[in-house]
Amino acid sequence: TPHMPPDQPKLPDETLAVIRKWIADGAPLNADSKPQKTAAAQQPAAPHPPITHAPSETPMPDAAPRTLAPAPPRPVAATAIAASPAAPLVAVCGAEQIALYHDNSGELLAALPFPEGRIERLQFSPDGLWLLAAGGQPERSGRVVIFDVRSGERLFEIGRMYDVVLAAACDPFRELVAYGGSNRVVRVFDTLTGKTAYELRKHNEWITSLAFSPDATLLATADRAGGLFVWEALTGRFVFELRGHDGAIHALAFSPDSQTLLSAGDDGVVRMWNMDDGRKIRQFNAHAGAVLSIDVAPDGRLVTSGADRRVKLWEPGGKAMRTLPELEDWAYSAAFSSDAARVYAGDWCGNVEVFDCGDGERKRRFTTTPAAPQSN
């Protein structure tokens, strides 16, 4: 089993941080041993510690830029939406920019430039201090960018691929960033050393989705031919191959306790996998067409979106709770708000709808082309 320790509760974050440091120092046998460091381990560490607790202040983009990019002829598809786990903040993809909105008021707070091109993936770190953005220009370039949420500063520019980065994920400790695309390779970047930690070359098709488990022990990777693998996050050691998908897998997510992996794609089915033995726990028909996104709330509830224009809420075990009002076109992305009381859902036309999870009513609507922010 890849869990630490086996058949027992996960180790405290403080203990995991000590283990990570021991590995980085060359895994000495005892206090008198001379660690055998790799070249990567000898590089100076980036100026951030592992996450062991929430930040002392709510991370909001108070010092981030607010200048908007030129508006496109029409809104771009809402392919990526993410909510901060630590603040009332929502990130929405746009035309070469990321708009940051206040979750409660809907006010546009900041606009982070992303001149690399279209955005395929957005993700906040668990402490809300970092925002990952991945994308690029088809057949030209691709990159992953890590932003400081408070200042809007670019902390890392990762990848430099020759095609769009289709999938990317940051681990809960802000130490590893996985990314991939049409080259069929998953690369994992170490933010402490500034180097590639390892590469995964088991996929035979484009990489379409990636996810780290909340306890930071596992990395799940998926491709457009239905390939689905699970790896040890720290080392890249192979753990499971999960078979059952025939077509592309568009979405991966872990349960809050890291014990279950959810996967979904072209066949409209959500599959749930046990991470102790790799066996499928259950599956359920979610959409009449491809499932395009999955998000999991802290209490285990699920929200899915699909090519049938629908956004649906589910109980942790997969029992249907509510179908939200139909969107105008393909429902590309859906994400719970920071307090999991609302759902943000985006479609191919560039519309973003905000729904109340309790009554299913629409609360707000805007597009991926934001209006100018209010002046202070």
Short mmCIF file of C-alpha atoms in Angstrom, two decimals:
data_model
loop_
_atom_site.label_atom_id
_atom_site.label_comp_id
_atom_site.label_asym_id
_atom_site.label_seq_id
_atom_site.Cartn_x
_atom_site.Cartn_y
_atom_site.Cartn_z
CA THR A 1 0.00 0.00 0.00
CA PRO A 2 1.26 3.53 -0.76
CA HIS A 3 -0.32 5.03 2.36
CA MET A 4 1.80 5.98 5.36
CA PRO A 5 1.51 4.07 7.62
CA PRO A 6 -0.42 1.06 6.22
CA ASP A 7 -3.96 0.52 7.58
CA GLN A 8 -3.58 3.44 10.00
CA PRO A 9 -4.42 7.16 9.91
CA LYS A 10 -2.08 9.28 7.79
CA LEU A 11 0.93 10.77 9.53
CA PRO A 12 0.66 14.38 10.74
CA ASP A 13 1.80 17.04 8.27
CA GLU A 14 4.70 17.93 10.58
CA THR A 15 5.97 14.33 10.46
CA LEU A 16 5.61 14.19 6.67
CA ALA A 17 7.64 17.39 6.42
CA VAL A 18 10.45 15.77 8.44
CA ILE A 19 10.42 12.71 6.16
CA ARG A 20 10.57 14.94 3.07
CA LYS A 21 13.59 16.77 4.50
CA TRP A 22 15.29 13.43 5.32
CA ILE A 23 14.83 12.30 1.70
CA ALA A 24 16.06 15.65 0.37
CA ASP A 25 19.17 15.38 2.59
CA GLY A 26 20.11 12.07 1.04
CA ALA A 27 18.33 9.70 3.47
CA PRO A 28 21.23 9.29 5.95
CA LEU A 29 21.15 6.10 8.02
CA ASN A 30 21.86 7.92 11.29
CA ALA A 31 23.04 11.24 12.67
CA ASP A 32 26.71 10.40 11.95
CA SER A 33 26.14 9.34 8.34
CA LYS A 34 27.29 11.49 5.46
CA PRO A 35 24.27 11.91 3.21
CA GLN A 36 24.73 11.12 -0.46
CA LYS A 37 22.99 14.09 -2.03
CA THR A 38 22.05 14.20 -5.64
CA ALA A 39 22.93 17.21 -7.76
CA ALA A 40 19.33 18.36 -7.53
CA ALA A 41 19.30 18.10 -3.74
CA GLN A 42 22.37 20.32 -3.52
CA GLN A 43 20.60 23.25 -5.18
CA PRO A 44 19.45 26.07 -2.88
CA ALA A 45 15.88 25.69 -1.70
CA ALA A 46 13.18 28.07 -2.84
CA PRO A 47 12.07 30.52 -0.12
CA HIS A 48 8.94 28.69 1.02
CA PRO A 49 8.42 26.02 3.69
CA PRO A 50 6.20 22.95 3.38
CA ILE A 51 2.59 23.67 4.25
CA THR A 52 1.85 22.51 7.78
CA HIS A 53 -0.87 25.01 8.71
CA ALA A 54 -3.17 27.63 7.24
CA PRO A 55 -1.76 31.11 6.56
CA SER A 56 -2.21 33.63 9.36
CA GLU A 57 -4.05 36.02 7.04
CA THR A 58 -6.67 35.33 4.40
CA PRO A 59 -4.76 35.30 1.08
CA MET A 60 -6.53 37.82 -1.15
CA PRO A 61 -5.05 39.56 -4.24
CA ASP A 62 -4.78 42.99 -2.63
CA ALA A 63 -1.54 43.86 -4.43
CA ALA A 64 -2.20 41.98 -7.69
CA PRO A 65 -2.58 43.80 -11.04
CA ARG A 66 -6.03 44.91 -12.16
CA THR A 67 -5.34 45.98 -15.75
CA LEU A 68 -7.48 43.99 -18.17
CA ALA A 69 -6.28 42.47 -21.42
CA PRO A 70 -7.95 43.68 -24.63
CA ALA A 71 -11.39 42.12 -25.00
CA PRO A 72 -11.67 39.40 -27.66
CA PRO A 73 -14.42 39.51 -30.33
CA ARG A 74 -16.35 36.97 -28.27
CA PRO A 75 -15.81 35.44 -24.83
CA VAL A 76 -13.48 32.44 -24.79
CA ALA A 77 -14.81 29.10 -23.58
CA ALA A 78 -14.86 28.74 -19.79
CA THR A 79 -12.49 25.78 -19.76
CA ALA A 80 -11.06 26.40 -16.28
CA ILE A 81 -12.52 27.64 -13.00
CA ALA A 82 -11.05 27.24 -9.51
CA ALA A 83 -12.01 28.40 -6.02
CA SER A 84 -9.53 29.13 -3.25
CA PRO A 85 -9.79 26.70 -0.32
CA ALA A 86 -8.58 29.43 2.05
CA ALA A 87 -10.34 32.63 0.95
CA PRO A 88 -13.55 33.88 -0.69
CA LEU A 89 -11.85 33.98 -4.07
CA VAL A 90 -12.61 32.44 -7.47
CA ALA A 91 -10.33 32.29 -10.53
CA VAL A 92 -11.85 32.19 -14.02
CA CYS A 93 -9.97 31.74 -17.29
CA GLY A 94 -10.17 34.45 -19.92
CA ALA A 95 -8.51 35.62 -23.11
CA GLU A 96 -4.82 35.61 -22.13
CA GLN A 97 -5.67 36.50 -18.55
CA ILE A 98 -7.08 35.07 -15.32
CA ALA A 99 -9.82 37.02 -13.59
CA LEU A 100 -9.99 36.85 -9.79
CA TYR A 101 -13.43 37.54 -8.28
CA HIS A 102 -14.64 37.96 -4.72
CA ASP A 103 -16.82 34.93 -4.10
CA ASN A 104 -19.41 36.76 -1.99
CA SER A 105 -19.80 40.05 -3.83
CA GLY A 106 -18.81 39.02 -7.35
CA GLU A 107 -16.45 42.00 -7.55
CA LEU A 108 -13.51 41.70 -9.93
CA LEU A 109 -10.43 41.99 -7.72
CA ALA A 110 -7.53 41.33 -10.08
CA ALA A 111 -6.53 40.23 -13.57
CA LEU A 112 -3.38 38.14 -13.96
CA PRO A 113 -1.83 38.26 -17.44
CA PHE A 114 -1.37 34.93 -19.22
CA PRO A 115 0.04 35.87 -22.65
CA GLU A 116 1.04 32.23 -23.17
CA GLY A 117 -2.41 31.64 -24.72
CA ARG A 118 -5.54 29.77 -23.81
CA ILE A 119 -5.93 28.38 -20.31
CA GLU A 120 -6.67 24.69 -19.79
CA ARG A 121 -6.21 24.32 -16.03
CA LEU A 122 -6.44 26.46 -12.89
CA GLN A 123 -5.74 25.27 -9.33
CA PHE A 124 -5.17 26.97 -5.98
CA SER A 125 -2.81 25.49 -3.41
CA PRO A 126 -4.58 24.31 -0.22
CA ASP A 127 -3.36 27.35 1.72
CA GLY A 128 -4.58 29.68 -1.04
CA LEU A 129 -1.17 31.31 -1.50
CA TRP A 130 -0.44 29.95 -4.97
CA LEU A 131 -2.48 29.78 -8.16
CA LEU A 132 -1.43 27.36 -10.90
CA ALA A 133 -2.35 28.17 -14.51
CA ALA A 134 -1.55 25.92 -17.47
CA GLY A 135 -2.17 26.25 -21.19
CA GLY A 136 -0.57 27.67 -24.30
CA GLN A 137 -1.01 27.84 -28.06
CA PRO A 138 -1.78 24.69 -30.10
CA GLU A 139 1.23 23.30 -31.98
CA ARG A 140 3.34 26.25 -30.86
CA SER A 141 3.99 26.46 -27.13
CA GLY A 142 2.79 25.50 -23.68
CA ARG A 143 3.66 26.40 -20.12
CA VAL A 144 2.66 26.14 -16.47
CA VAL A 145 2.81 29.34 -14.44
CA ILE A 146 2.63 29.57 -10.64
CA PHE A 147 1.36 32.93 -9.35
CA ASP A 148 1.61 34.46 -5.90
CA VAL A 149 -2.06 35.15 -5.20
CA ARG A 150 -1.48 38.20 -3.02
CA SER A 151 0.88 40.07 -5.35
CA GLY A 152 0.17 38.48 -8.73
CA GLU A 153 3.91 37.86 -9.12
CA ARG A 154 5.05 34.93 -11.25
CA LEU A 155 6.93 32.58 -8.95
CA PHE A 156 7.62 29.80 -11.48
CA GLU A 157 7.37 29.40 -15.25
CA ILE A 158 7.52 25.68 -15.96
CA GLY A 159 7.51 23.60 -19.11
CA ARG A 160 8.32 25.42 -22.34
CA MET A 161 6.52 22.74 -24.35
CA TYR A 162 5.91 22.83 -28.09
CA ASP A 163 2.16 22.39 -27.68
CA VAL A 164 -0.52 23.33 -25.17
CA VAL A 165 -0.16 22.01 -21.63
CA LEU A 166 -3.43 20.09 -21.36
CA ALA A 167 -3.15 18.93 -17.76
CA ALA A 168 -1.33 20.15 -14.67
CA ALA A 169 -1.54 19.83 -10.91
CA CYS A 170 0.31 21.07 -7.83
CA ASP A 171 0.78 18.85 -4.79
CA PRO A 172 -0.67 19.97 -1.42
CA PHE A 173 2.76 20.92 -0.05
CA ARG A 174 3.58 23.23 -3.00
CA GLU A 175 6.68 21.13 -3.68
CA LEU A 176 5.76 19.22 -6.85
CA VAL A 177 4.07 20.36 -10.07
CA ALA A 178 3.02 17.72 -12.59
CA TYR A 179 2.15 18.60 -16.18
CA GLY A 180 1.65 16.97 -19.57
CA GLY A 181 0.06 17.19 -22.98
CA SER A 182 0.35 15.88 -26.51
CA ASN A 183 3.90 14.56 -26.01
CA ARG A 184 2.43 11.75 -23.82
CA VAL A 185 4.96 12.38 -21.04
CA VAL A 186 4.15 13.51 -17.51
CA ARG A 187 6.92 15.65 -16.06
CA VAL A 188 7.09 16.44 -12.37
CA PHE A 189 8.87 19.65 -11.39
CA ASP A 190 10.40 20.11 -7.93
CA THR A 191 9.81 23.67 -6.69
CA LEU A 192 12.45 23.29 -3.97
CA THR A 193 15.30 22.54 -6.38
CA GLY A 194 13.97 24.17 -9.54
CA LYS A 195 14.58 20.96 -11.48
CA THR A 196 12.58 18.10 -12.94
CA ALA A 197 12.14 15.48 -10.21
CA TYR A 198 11.14 12.65 -12.56
CA GLU A 199 9.25 11.78 -15.76
CA LEU A 200 6.48 9.25 -16.37
CA ARG A 201 6.49 7.62 -19.82
CA LYS A 202 3.89 4.87 -19.51
CA HIS A 203 1.12 6.65 -21.44
CA ASN A 204 0.54 5.97 -25.14
CA GLU A 205 -1.70 8.98 -25.77
CA TRP A 206 -2.07 12.64 -24.92
CA ILE A 207 -2.12 13.44 -21.21
CA THR A 208 -5.56 14.84 -20.39
CA SER A 209 -5.86 14.95 -16.59
CA LEU A 210 -3.65 14.87 -13.49
CA ALA A 211 -4.38 14.93 -9.75
CA PHE A 212 -2.42 14.67 -6.51
CA SER A 213 -4.09 13.09 -3.49
CA PRO A 214 -4.86 15.44 -0.56
CA ASP A 215 -2.34 13.60 1.65
CA ALA A 216 0.35 14.17 -1.02
CA THR A 217 1.25 10.47 -1.32
CA LEU A 218 -0.27 9.68 -4.74
CA LEU A 219 -0.33 11.12 -8.26
CA ALA A 220 -3.00 9.98 -10.73
CA THR A 221 -2.45 10.44 -14.48
CA ALA A 222 -4.86 9.91 -17.38
CA ASP A 223 -4.87 10.12 -21.17
CA ARG A 224 -7.26 10.45 -24.11
CA ALA A 225 -7.24 6.70 -24.85
CA GLY A 226 -8.50 5.71 -21.39
CA GLY A 227 -5.10 5.03 -19.83
CA LEU A 228 -5.21 5.62 -16.07
CA PHE A 229 -2.27 5.13 -13.71
CA VAL A 230 -1.45 5.86 -10.08
CA TRP A 231 2.08 6.61 -8.85
CA GLU A 232 3.89 7.45 -5.64
CA ALA A 233 3.99 11.23 -5.70
CA LEU A 234 7.44 11.65 -4.13
CA THR A 235 9.30 9.07 -6.19
CA GLY A 236 7.26 8.37 -9.32
CA ARG A 237 7.14 4.67 -8.44
CA PHE A 238 4.33 2.83 -10.25
CA VAL A 239 1.45 1.76 -8.00
CA PHE A 240 -1.66 0.85 -10.05
CA GLU A 241 -3.04 0.65 -13.56
CA LEU A 242 -6.81 1.18 -13.42
CA ARG A 243 -8.67 -0.34 -16.36
CA GLY A 244 -12.23 0.40 -17.40
CA HIS A 245 -12.25 3.52 -19.58
CA ASP A 246 -12.48 3.06 -23.34
CA GLY A 247 -12.32 6.70 -24.41
CA ALA A 248 -10.67 9.87 -23.23
CA ILE A 249 -10.54 10.63 -19.51
CA HIS A 250 -11.27 14.31 -18.94
CA ALA A 251 -11.45 14.54 -15.16
CA LEU A 252 -9.71 13.13 -12.08
CA ALA A 253 -10.30 13.94 -8.41
CA PHE A 254 -9.54 12.38 -5.04
CA SER A 255 -11.87 12.09 -2.07
CA PRO A 256 -10.92 14.31 0.90
CA ASP A 257 -9.45 11.31 2.78
CA SER A 258 -7.33 10.27 -0.24
CA GLN A 259 -8.81 6.76 -0.13
CA THR A 260 -10.85 7.05 -3.34
CA LEU A 261 -9.94 8.24 -6.84
CA LEU A 262 -12.73 9.42 -9.13
CA SER A 263 -12.32 9.34 -12.90
CA ALA A 264 -14.66 10.32 -15.72
CA GLY A 265 -14.61 10.94 -19.44
CA ASP A 266 -16.17 10.33 -22.83
CA ASP A 267 -18.59 7.56 -21.81
CA GLY A 268 -20.42 9.77 -19.29
CA VAL A 269 -19.63 7.42 -16.40
CA VAL A 270 -17.93 8.35 -13.12
CA ARG A 271 -15.80 5.53 -11.72
CA MET A 272 -14.64 5.31 -8.11
CA TRP A 273 -11.42 3.42 -7.30
CA ASN A 274 -10.10 2.14 -3.96
CA MET A 275 -6.56 3.40 -3.41
CA ASP A 276 -5.65 0.57 -1.04
CA ASP A 277 -5.90 -2.16 -3.69
CA GLY A 278 -6.73 -0.41 -6.99
CA ARG A 279 -10.11 -2.08 -7.33
CA LYS A 280 -13.17 -0.30 -8.68
CA ILE A 281 -15.61 0.43 -5.86
CA ARG A 282 -18.56 1.50 -7.99
CA GLN A 283 -19.55 3.50 -11.02
CA PHE A 284 -22.56 5.60 -11.97
CA ASN A 285 -23.93 7.20 -15.11
CA ALA A 286 -23.46 10.93 -14.67
CA HIS A 287 -24.14 12.57 -18.03
CA ALA A 288 -25.64 11.84 -21.45
CA GLY A 289 -22.32 12.46 -23.14
CA ALA A 290 -18.82 13.17 -21.94
CA VAL A 291 -18.12 14.18 -18.36
CA LEU A 292 -15.81 17.18 -18.65
CA SER A 293 -15.06 18.04 -15.02
CA ILE A 294 -15.31 16.81 -11.43
CA ASP A 295 -14.83 18.76 -8.22
CA VAL A 296 -15.04 17.44 -4.67
CA ALA A 297 -16.18 19.47 -1.65
CA PRO A 298 -14.50 19.08 1.76
CA ASP A 299 -17.50 17.04 2.94
CA GLY A 300 -17.17 14.66 -0.02
CA ARG A 301 -20.01 15.96 -2.18
CA LEU A 302 -19.34 15.96 -5.91
CA VAL A 303 -20.16 18.32 -8.74
CA THR A 304 -19.81 17.19 -12.35
CA SER A 305 -20.29 18.99 -15.66
CA GLY A 306 -20.75 17.53 -19.10
CA ALA A 307 -21.23 17.84 -22.82
CA ASP A 308 -24.99 17.52 -22.25
CA ARG A 309 -24.92 21.10 -20.88
CA ARG A 310 -25.73 19.82 -17.42
CA VAL A 311 -24.13 20.44 -14.04
CA LYS A 312 -25.03 17.93 -11.33
CA LEU A 313 -24.53 17.53 -7.59
CA TRP A 314 -23.92 14.11 -6.02
CA GLU A 315 -23.58 12.64 -2.57
CA PRO A 316 -20.10 11.27 -1.68
CA GLY A 317 -21.13 7.75 -2.68
CA GLY A 318 -22.51 8.82 -6.06
CA LYS A 319 -26.23 9.19 -5.29
CA ALA A 320 -27.80 12.02 -7.29
CA MET A 321 -28.68 15.14 -5.27
CA ARG A 322 -29.61 17.84 -7.76
CA THR A 323 -29.40 18.77 -11.44
CA LEU A 324 -28.77 22.48 -11.90
CA PRO A 325 -30.37 24.58 -14.67
CA GLU A 326 -29.07 23.77 -18.14
CA LEU A 327 -26.26 25.91 -19.54
CA GLU A 328 -26.24 27.37 -23.06
CA ASP A 329 -23.66 24.91 -24.38
CA TRP A 330 -21.20 22.26 -23.24
CA ALA A 331 -20.57 22.63 -19.51
CA TYR A 332 -16.78 22.62 -19.63
CA SER A 333 -16.02 23.27 -15.98
CA ALA A 334 -17.63 23.36 -12.55
CA ALA A 335 -16.17 24.07 -9.12
CA PHE A 336 -17.45 24.48 -5.59
CA SER A 337 -17.01 27.88 -3.95
CA SER A 338 -14.56 28.16 -1.07
CA ASP A 339 -17.33 27.41 1.45
CA ALA A 340 -18.92 24.76 -0.83
CA ALA A 341 -22.25 26.61 -0.64
CA ARG A 342 -22.25 27.56 -4.32
CA VAL A 343 -21.16 26.11 -7.65
CA TYR A 344 -19.43 28.04 -10.42
CA ALA A 345 -20.11 26.50 -13.84
CA GLY A 346 -18.72 27.57 -17.21
CA ASP A 347 -19.75 26.71 -20.76
CA TRP A 348 -18.35 26.71 -24.30
CA CYS A 349 -19.92 30.11 -25.02
CA GLY A 350 -17.91 31.73 -22.24
CA ASN A 351 -20.75 32.12 -19.77
CA VAL A 352 -20.10 31.54 -16.07
CA GLU A 353 -23.12 30.76 -13.88
CA VAL A 354 -23.19 30.81 -10.08
CA PHE A 355 -25.71 28.44 -8.47
CA ASP A 356 -26.79 27.96 -4.87
CA CYS A 357 -26.18 24.35 -3.79
CA GLY A 358 -29.15 24.41 -1.43
CA ASP A 359 -32.00 25.43 -3.72
CA GLY A 360 -30.27 25.17 -7.10
CA GLU A 361 -31.17 28.76 -8.00
CA ARG A 362 -28.97 30.90 -10.22
CA LYS A 363 -27.37 33.71 -8.19
CA ARG A 364 -25.14 35.47 -10.71
CA ARG A 365 -24.05 35.27 -14.30
CA PHE A 366 -21.05 36.78 -16.08
CA THR A 367 -18.67 35.90 -18.92
CA THR A 368 -14.98 35.13 -19.35
CA THR A 369 -14.56 38.70 -20.65
CA PRO A 370 -14.72 40.68 -17.39
CA ALA A 371 -15.95 44.22 -17.01
CA ALA A 372 -13.45 46.79 -15.73
CA PRO A 373 -12.98 46.57 -11.94
CA GLN A 374 -14.39 49.26 -9.72
CA SER A 375 -11.91 51.92 -8.66
CA ASN A 376 -11.01 52.15 -4.98
#
